[in-house]
Amino acid sequence: MEQTVIPAYQERYAGLMDQVAQRLAALAPAGADAAQVADAIVEVVGTPHGKRPFRVHVDPSNDGSEEVSRVADRIRAQFLTRIGLEDLLAPHGTAVWPAV
């Protein structure tokens, strides 16, 4: 990258990351609590093998990440099926891990 480009970006977008962080923080609803993540983990761990969800969303700001994940999961499933690896899409049996 040309050495003149970096300073130009730094000048034009000075403080951008701080602005993004502030704006994202402003989106978080007042009731958002990190304990919601812990609760979701406890629920997943307590779910029997083979019934656990592939992905869990804790998204108090409702930023659309759940929709993005649905699309990505659908595309991944189509791709793995197309190349004959659809068995990777779901757990099979009980894995036996070597002792460490």
CSV table of N, CA, C and O in Angstrom, one decimal:
chain,number,residue,atom,x,y,z
A,1,MET,N,0.9,-1.2,0.0
A,1,MET,CA,0.0,0.0,0.0
A,1,MET,C,0.9,1.2,0.0
A,1,MET,O,1.9,1.3,0.7
A,2,GLU,N,0.5,2.2,-0.8
A,2,GLU,CA,1.3,3.4,-0.8
A,2,GLU,C,1.3,4.1,0.6
A,2,GLU,O,0.3,4.1,1.3
A,3,GLN,N,2.4,4.7,0.9
A,3,GLN,CA,2.6,5.3,2.2
A,3,GLN,C,1.7,6.5,2.4
A,3,GLN,O,1.5,7.0,3.5
A,4,THR,N,1.2,7.1,1.3
A,4,THR,CA,0.3,8.3,1.3
A,4,THR,C,-1.1,7.9,1.6
A,4,THR,O,-1.9,8.7,2.1
A,5,VAL,N,-1.4,6.6,1.4
A,5,VAL,CA,-2.8,6.2,1.6
A,5,VAL,C,-3.1,6.1,3.1
A,5,VAL,O,-4.2,6.5,3.5
A,6,ILE,N,-2.2,5.5,3.8
A,6,ILE,CA,-2.5,5.2,5.2
A,6,ILE,C,-2.8,6.5,6.0
A,6,ILE,O,-3.8,6.7,6.7
A,7,PRO,N,-1.9,7.6,5.9
A,7,PRO,CA,-2.3,8.8,6.6
A,7,PRO,C,-3.6,9.5,6.1
A,7,PRO,O,-4.3,10.1,6.9
A,8,ALA,N,-3.9,9.3,4.8
A,8,ALA,CA,-5.1,9.9,4.3
A,8,ALA,C,-6.3,9.2,5.0
A,8,ALA,O,-7.3,9.9,5.4
A,9,TYR,N,-6.3,7.9,5.1
A,9,TYR,CA,-7.4,7.2,5.8
A,9,TYR,C,-7.4,7.5,7.3
A,9,TYR,O,-8.5,7.7,7.9
A,10,GLN,N,-6.2,7.6,7.9
A,10,GLN,CA,-6.2,8.0,9.3
A,10,GLN,C,-6.8,9.4,9.6
A,10,GLN,O,-7.4,9.6,10.6
A,11,GLU,N,-6.5,10.3,8.6
A,11,GLU,CA,-7.1,11.7,8.8
A,11,GLU,C,-8.6,11.7,8.5
A,11,GLU,O,-9.3,12.2,9.3
A,12,ARG,N,-9.0,11.0,7.5
A,12,ARG,CA,-10.4,11.0,7.1
A,12,ARG,C,-11.3,10.3,8.1
A,12,ARG,O,-12.4,10.7,8.4
A,13,TYR,N,-10.8,9.2,8.7
A,13,TYR,CA,-11.5,8.3,9.6
A,13,TYR,C,-11.0,8.4,11.0
A,13,TYR,O,-11.1,7.4,11.7
A,14,ALA,N,-10.4,9.5,11.4
A,14,ALA,CA,-9.9,9.6,12.7
A,14,ALA,C,-11.0,9.3,13.8
A,14,ALA,O,-12.1,9.9,13.7
A,15,GLY,N,-10.8,8.5,14.7
A,15,GLY,CA,-11.7,8.2,15.7
A,15,GLY,C,-12.9,7.3,15.3
A,15,GLY,O,-13.8,7.1,16.0
A,16,LEU,N,-12.8,6.7,14.1
A,16,LEU,CA,-13.9,5.9,13.6
A,16,LEU,C,-14.2,4.7,14.5
A,16,LEU,O,-15.4,4.5,14.8
A,17,MET,N,-13.2,4.0,14.9
A,17,MET,CA,-13.4,2.8,15.8
A,17,MET,C,-14.1,3.2,17.1
A,17,MET,O,-15.0,2.5,17.6
A,18,ASP,N,-13.7,4.3,17.7
A,18,ASP,CA,-14.4,4.8,18.9
A,18,ASP,C,-15.8,5.2,18.6
A,18,ASP,O,-16.7,4.9,19.4
A,19,GLN,N,-16.1,5.8,17.5
A,19,GLN,CA,-17.5,6.1,17.1
A,19,GLN,C,-18.3,4.8,16.9
A,19,GLN,O,-19.5,4.8,17.4
A,20,VAL,N,-17.7,3.8,16.3
A,20,VAL,CA,-18.5,2.6,16.1
A,20,VAL,C,-18.8,1.9,17.4
A,20,VAL,O,-19.9,1.5,17.7
A,21,ALA,N,-17.8,1.9,18.3
A,21,ALA,CA,-18.0,1.3,19.6
A,21,ALA,C,-19.1,2.0,20.4
A,21,ALA,O,-19.9,1.4,21.0
A,22,GLN,N,-19.1,3.4,20.4
A,22,GLN,CA,-20.1,4.1,21.1
A,22,GLN,C,-21.5,3.9,20.5
A,22,GLN,O,-22.4,3.7,21.3
A,23,ARG,N,-21.6,3.8,19.2
A,23,ARG,CA,-22.9,3.6,18.6
A,23,ARG,C,-23.4,2.2,18.8
A,23,ARG,O,-24.6,2.0,19.0
A,24,LEU,N,-22.5,1.2,18.8
A,24,LEU,CA,-22.9,-0.2,19.1
A,24,LEU,C,-23.4,-0.2,20.6
A,24,LEU,O,-24.4,-0.9,20.9
A,25,ALA,N,-22.7,0.4,21.5
A,25,ALA,CA,-23.0,0.4,22.9
A,25,ALA,C,-24.4,1.0,23.1
A,25,ALA,O,-25.2,0.6,23.9
A,26,ALA,N,-24.7,2.0,22.3
A,26,ALA,CA,-26.0,2.7,22.4
A,26,ALA,C,-27.2,1.8,22.0
A,26,ALA,O,-28.3,2.0,22.4
A,27,LEU,N,-26.9,0.8,21.2
A,27,LEU,CA,-27.9,-0.1,20.7
A,27,LEU,C,-28.3,-1.1,21.8
A,27,LEU,O,-29.4,-1.7,21.7
A,28,ALA,N,-27.5,-1.4,22.7
A,28,ALA,CA,-27.8,-2.4,23.7
A,28,ALA,C,-28.9,-1.9,24.6
A,28,ALA,O,-28.9,-0.8,25.2
A,29,PRO,N,-29.9,-2.7,24.7
A,29,PRO,CA,-31.1,-2.3,25.6
A,29,PRO,C,-30.7,-2.3,27.0
A,29,PRO,O,-29.7,-2.9,27.5
A,30,ALA,N,-31.4,-1.5,27.8
A,30,ALA,CA,-31.1,-1.3,29.2
A,30,ALA,C,-31.1,-2.7,30.0
A,30,ALA,O,-30.3,-2.8,30.9
A,31,GLY,N,-31.9,-3.6,29.6
A,31,GLY,CA,-32.0,-4.9,30.3
A,31,GLY,C,-31.0,-5.9,29.9
A,31,GLY,O,-31.0,-7.0,30.4
A,32,ALA,N,-30.1,-5.6,29.0
A,32,ALA,CA,-29.1,-6.5,28.5
A,32,ALA,C,-28.2,-6.9,29.6
A,32,ALA,O,-27.7,-6.0,30.4
A,33,ASP,N,-27.9,-8.1,29.8
A,33,ASP,CA,-27.1,-8.6,30.9
A,33,ASP,C,-26.2,-9.8,30.5
A,33,ASP,O,-26.8,-10.7,29.8
A,34,ALA,N,-25.0,-9.8,30.8
A,34,ALA,CA,-24.1,-10.9,30.4
A,34,ALA,C,-24.6,-12.2,31.0
A,34,ALA,O,-24.3,-13.3,30.5
A,35,ALA,N,-25.4,-12.2,32.1
A,35,ALA,CA,-25.9,-13.4,32.6
A,35,ALA,C,-26.8,-14.1,31.6
A,35,ALA,O,-27.0,-15.3,31.8
A,36,GLN,N,-27.3,-13.4,30.7
A,36,GLN,CA,-28.1,-14.1,29.6
A,36,GLN,C,-27.3,-15.1,28.9
A,36,GLN,O,-27.8,-16.2,28.5
A,37,VAL,N,-26.0,-14.8,28.7
A,37,VAL,CA,-25.1,-15.7,28.0
A,37,VAL,C,-24.9,-16.9,28.9
A,37,VAL,O,-25.0,-18.1,28.4
A,38,ALA,N,-24.6,-16.7,30.1
A,38,ALA,CA,-24.4,-17.8,31.1
A,38,ALA,C,-25.7,-18.7,31.1
A,38,ALA,O,-25.6,-19.9,31.1
A,39,ASP,N,-26.9,-18.1,31.2
A,39,ASP,CA,-28.1,-18.9,31.2
A,39,ASP,C,-28.2,-19.8,29.9
A,39,ASP,O,-28.6,-20.9,30.0
A,40,ALA,N,-27.9,-19.2,28.8
A,40,ALA,CA,-27.9,-20.0,27.5
A,40,ALA,C,-27.0,-21.1,27.5
A,40,ALA,O,-27.3,-22.2,27.1
A,41,ILE,N,-25.8,-20.9,28.1
A,41,ILE,CA,-24.8,-22.0,28.2
A,41,ILE,C,-25.3,-23.1,29.1
A,41,ILE,O,-25.2,-24.3,28.7
A,42,VAL,N,-25.8,-22.8,30.2
A,42,VAL,CA,-26.4,-23.8,31.1
A,42,VAL,C,-27.5,-24.6,30.4
A,42,VAL,O,-27.5,-25.8,30.6
A,43,GLU,N,-28.3,-23.9,29.7
A,43,GLU,CA,-29.4,-24.6,29.0
A,43,GLU,C,-28.9,-25.6,27.9
A,43,GLU,O,-29.3,-26.7,27.8
A,44,VAL,N,-27.9,-25.1,27.2
A,44,VAL,CA,-27.3,-26.0,26.2
A,44,VAL,C,-26.6,-27.2,26.8
A,44,VAL,O,-26.8,-28.3,26.4
A,45,VAL,N,-25.8,-27.0,27.8
A,45,VAL,CA,-25.1,-28.1,28.5
A,45,VAL,C,-26.1,-29.1,29.1
A,45,VAL,O,-25.9,-30.3,29.1
A,46,GLY,N,-27.2,-28.6,29.6
A,46,GLY,CA,-28.3,-29.4,30.1
A,46,GLY,C,-29.1,-30.2,29.1
A,46,GLY,O,-29.9,-31.0,29.5
A,47,THR,N,-28.9,-29.9,27.9
A,47,THR,CA,-29.7,-30.5,26.8
A,47,THR,C,-29.0,-31.8,26.4
A,47,THR,O,-27.8,-31.9,26.3
A,48,PRO,N,-29.8,-32.9,26.3
A,48,PRO,CA,-29.2,-34.2,26.0
A,48,PRO,C,-28.4,-34.2,24.6
A,48,PRO,O,-28.8,-33.5,23.7
A,49,HIS,N,-27.4,-35.0,24.6
A,49,HIS,CA,-26.6,-35.2,23.4
A,49,HIS,C,-27.5,-35.5,22.2
A,49,HIS,O,-28.5,-36.3,22.3
A,50,GLY,N,-27.3,-34.9,21.1
A,50,GLY,CA,-28.1,-35.2,19.9
A,50,GLY,C,-29.3,-34.2,19.8
A,50,GLY,O,-29.9,-34.1,18.7
A,51,LYS,N,-29.6,-33.5,20.9
A,51,LYS,CA,-30.7,-32.6,20.9
A,51,LYS,C,-30.2,-31.2,21.0
A,51,LYS,O,-31.0,-30.2,20.9
A,52,ARG,N,-28.9,-31.0,21.3
A,52,ARG,CA,-28.3,-29.7,21.4
A,52,ARG,C,-28.4,-28.9,20.1
A,52,ARG,O,-28.1,-29.5,19.1
A,53,PRO,N,-28.7,-27.6,20.2
A,53,PRO,CA,-28.7,-26.8,19.0
A,53,PRO,C,-27.3,-26.6,18.5
A,53,PRO,O,-26.3,-26.6,19.2
A,54,PHE,N,-27.1,-26.4,17.2
A,54,PHE,CA,-25.8,-26.1,16.5
A,54,PHE,C,-25.4,-24.8,17.0
A,54,PHE,O,-24.2,-24.5,17.2
A,55,ARG,N,-26.3,-23.8,17.1
A,55,ARG,CA,-25.9,-22.5,17.4
A,55,ARG,C,-27.0,-21.9,18.3
A,55,ARG,O,-28.2,-22.2,18.1
A,56,VAL,N,-26.6,-21.0,19.2
A,56,VAL,CA,-27.5,-20.4,20.1
A,56,VAL,C,-27.3,-18.9,20.0
A,56,VAL,O,-26.1,-18.5,20.0
A,57,HIS,N,-28.3,-18.1,19.9
A,57,HIS,CA,-28.1,-16.6,19.8
A,57,HIS,C,-28.6,-16.0,21.1
A,57,HIS,O,-29.7,-16.3,21.6
A,58,VAL,N,-27.8,-15.1,21.6
A,58,VAL,CA,-28.2,-14.2,22.7
A,58,VAL,C,-27.9,-12.8,22.2
A,58,VAL,O,-26.8,-12.4,22.0
A,59,ASP,N,-28.9,-12.2,21.7
A,59,ASP,CA,-28.8,-10.9,21.0
A,59,ASP,C,-29.8,-9.9,21.4
A,59,ASP,O,-30.8,-9.7,20.8
A,60,PRO,N,-29.6,-9.3,22.6
A,60,PRO,CA,-30.6,-8.4,23.1
A,60,PRO,C,-30.8,-7.2,22.2
A,60,PRO,O,-31.9,-6.6,22.2
A,61,SER,N,-29.8,-6.8,21.4
A,61,SER,CA,-30.0,-5.6,20.5
A,61,SER,C,-30.7,-6.0,19.2
A,61,SER,O,-31.0,-5.1,18.4
A,62,ASN,N,-30.9,-7.3,19.0
A,62,ASN,CA,-31.6,-7.7,17.8
A,62,ASN,C,-31.0,-7.1,16.5
A,62,ASN,O,-31.6,-6.5,15.7
A,63,ASP,N,-29.6,-7.4,16.4
A,63,ASP,CA,-28.9,-6.8,15.3
A,63,ASP,C,-28.9,-7.6,14.0
A,63,ASP,O,-28.2,-7.2,13.0
A,64,GLY,N,-29.7,-8.7,14.0
A,64,GLY,CA,-29.8,-9.4,12.7
A,64,GLY,C,-28.8,-10.6,12.6
A,64,GLY,O,-28.8,-11.3,11.6
A,65,SER,N,-28.0,-10.8,13.6
A,65,SER,CA,-27.0,-11.9,13.6
A,65,SER,C,-27.7,-13.3,13.4
A,65,SER,O,-27.1,-14.2,12.8
A,66,GLU,N,-28.8,-13.4,14.0
A,66,GLU,CA,-29.5,-14.7,13.9
A,66,GLU,C,-29.9,-15.0,12.4
A,66,GLU,O,-29.8,-16.1,12.0
A,67,GLU,N,-30.4,-14.0,11.7
A,67,GLU,CA,-30.7,-14.2,10.3
A,67,GLU,C,-29.5,-14.5,9.5
A,67,GLU,O,-29.5,-15.3,8.6
A,68,VAL,N,-28.4,-13.8,9.8
A,68,VAL,CA,-27.2,-14.0,9.0
A,68,VAL,C,-26.7,-15.5,9.3
A,68,VAL,O,-26.3,-16.2,8.3
A,69,SER,N,-26.8,-15.9,10.5
A,69,SER,CA,-26.4,-17.3,10.8
A,69,SER,C,-27.3,-18.3,10.1
A,69,SER,O,-26.8,-19.3,9.6
A,70,ARG,N,-28.6,-18.0,10.0
A,70,ARG,CA,-29.5,-19.0,9.3
A,70,ARG,C,-29.1,-19.1,7.8
A,70,ARG,O,-29.1,-20.2,7.3
A,71,VAL,N,-28.8,-18.0,7.2
A,71,VAL,CA,-28.4,-18.0,5.8
A,71,VAL,C,-27.1,-18.8,5.7
A,71,VAL,O,-26.9,-19.7,4.8
A,72,ALA,N,-26.1,-18.5,6.5
A,72,ALA,CA,-24.8,-19.2,6.5
A,72,ALA,C,-24.9,-20.7,6.7
A,72,ALA,O,-24.3,-21.5,6.0
A,73,ASP,N,-25.8,-21.1,7.7
A,73,ASP,CA,-26.0,-22.5,7.9
A,73,ASP,C,-26.6,-23.2,6.8
A,73,ASP,O,-26.3,-24.3,6.4
A,74,ARG,N,-27.6,-22.5,6.1
A,74,ARG,CA,-28.3,-23.1,5.0
A,74,ARG,C,-27.3,-23.3,3.8
A,74,ARG,O,-27.2,-24.4,3.2
A,75,ILE,N,-26.4,-22.3,3.6
A,75,ILE,CA,-25.4,-22.4,2.5
A,75,ILE,C,-24.4,-23.5,2.8
A,75,ILE,O,-24.0,-24.3,1.9
A,76,ARG,N,-24.0,-23.6,4.1
A,76,ARG,CA,-23.0,-24.6,4.5
A,76,ARG,C,-23.6,-26.0,4.3
A,76,ARG,O,-23.0,-26.9,3.8
A,77,ALA,N,-24.9,-26.2,4.7
A,77,ALA,CA,-25.5,-27.4,4.5
A,77,ALA,C,-25.6,-27.8,3.0
A,77,ALA,O,-25.4,-29.0,2.7
A,78,GLN,N,-26.0,-26.9,2.2
A,78,GLN,CA,-26.1,-27.2,0.8
A,78,GLN,C,-24.7,-27.5,0.2
A,78,GLN,O,-24.6,-28.5,-0.6
A,79,PHE,N,-23.7,-26.8,0.6
A,79,PHE,CA,-22.4,-27.1,0.1
A,79,PHE,C,-21.9,-28.5,0.6
A,79,PHE,O,-21.4,-29.3,-0.3
A,80,LEU,N,-22.0,-28.8,1.9
A,80,LEU,CA,-21.5,-30.1,2.4
A,80,LEU,C,-22.3,-31.2,1.7
A,80,LEU,O,-21.7,-32.3,1.4
A,81,THR,N,-23.6,-31.0,1.5
A,81,THR,CA,-24.4,-32.0,0.8
A,81,THR,C,-23.9,-32.2,-0.7
A,81,THR,O,-23.7,-33.3,-1.1
A,82,ARG,N,-23.6,-31.1,-1.3
A,82,ARG,CA,-23.2,-31.2,-2.7
A,82,ARG,C,-21.9,-31.9,-2.8
A,82,ARG,O,-21.6,-32.6,-3.8
A,83,ILE,N,-21.0,-31.8,-1.8
A,83,ILE,CA,-19.7,-32.5,-1.9
A,83,ILE,C,-19.7,-33.9,-1.2
A,83,ILE,O,-18.7,-34.5,-1.0
A,84,GLY,N,-20.9,-34.3,-0.8
A,84,GLY,CA,-21.0,-35.6,-0.2
A,84,GLY,C,-20.5,-35.7,1.3
A,84,GLY,O,-20.2,-36.8,1.7
A,85,LEU,N,-20.5,-34.6,2.0
A,85,LEU,CA,-20.1,-34.6,3.4
A,85,LEU,C,-21.2,-34.2,4.3
A,85,LEU,O,-21.0,-33.6,5.4
A,86,GLU,N,-22.5,-34.5,3.9
A,86,GLU,CA,-23.6,-34.0,4.8
A,86,GLU,C,-23.6,-34.7,6.1
A,86,GLU,O,-24.3,-34.2,7.1
A,87,ASP,N,-22.8,-35.8,6.3
A,87,ASP,CA,-22.8,-36.5,7.6
A,87,ASP,C,-22.1,-35.5,8.7
A,87,ASP,O,-22.3,-35.8,9.9
A,88,LEU,N,-21.4,-34.5,8.2
A,88,LEU,CA,-20.8,-33.6,9.2
A,88,LEU,C,-21.8,-32.6,9.7
A,88,LEU,O,-21.5,-31.8,10.6
A,89,LEU,N,-23.1,-32.6,9.2
A,89,LEU,CA,-24.1,-31.6,9.7
A,89,LEU,C,-24.8,-32.0,11.0
A,89,LEU,O,-25.5,-31.2,11.5
A,90,ALA,N,-24.6,-33.2,11.5
A,90,ALA,CA,-25.3,-33.6,12.7
A,90,ALA,C,-24.4,-34.6,13.5
A,90,ALA,O,-23.6,-35.3,12.9
A,91,PRO,N,-24.5,-34.6,14.8
A,91,PRO,CA,-23.7,-35.5,15.6
A,91,PRO,C,-24.1,-36.9,15.4
A,91,PRO,O,-25.3,-37.2,15.1
A,92,HIS,N,-23.2,-37.8,15.5
A,92,HIS,CA,-23.4,-39.3,15.4
A,92,HIS,C,-22.8,-40.0,16.6
A,92,HIS,O,-21.6,-39.9,16.8
A,93,GLY,N,-23.7,-40.7,17.3
A,93,GLY,CA,-23.2,-41.5,18.4
A,93,GLY,C,-22.5,-40.6,19.5
A,93,GLY,O,-22.7,-39.5,19.6
A,94,THR,N,-21.7,-41.3,20.3
A,94,THR,CA,-21.0,-40.6,21.3
A,94,THR,C,-19.5,-40.7,21.0
A,94,THR,O,-19.0,-41.8,20.9
A,95,ALA,N,-18.9,-39.5,20.9
A,95,ALA,CA,-17.5,-39.5,20.7
A,95,ALA,C,-16.7,-40.0,21.9
A,95,ALA,O,-17.1,-39.7,23.0
A,96,VAL,N,-15.7,-40.7,21.7
A,96,VAL,CA,-14.8,-41.2,22.7
A,96,VAL,C,-13.5,-40.5,22.5
A,96,VAL,O,-12.8,-40.7,21.6
A,97,TRP,N,-13.2,-39.6,23.4
A,97,TRP,CA,-11.9,-38.8,23.3
A,97,TRP,C,-10.8,-39.5,24.1
A,97,TRP,O,-11.1,-40.0,25.2
A,98,PRO,N,-9.6,-39.5,23.6
A,98,PRO,CA,-8.5,-40.1,24.4
A,98,PRO,C,-8.2,-39.2,25.6
A,98,PRO,O,-8.4,-38.0,25.6
A,99,ALA,N,-7.8,-39.9,26.7
A,99,ALA,CA,-7.5,-39.2,27.9
A,99,ALA,C,-6.2,-38.4,27.7
A,99,ALA,O,-5.3,-38.8,26.9
A,100,VAL,N,-6.2,-37.3,28.3
A,100,VAL,CA,-5.0,-36.4,28.2
A,100,VAL,C,-4.3,-36.3,29.5
A,100,VAL,O,-4.8,-36.4,30.5
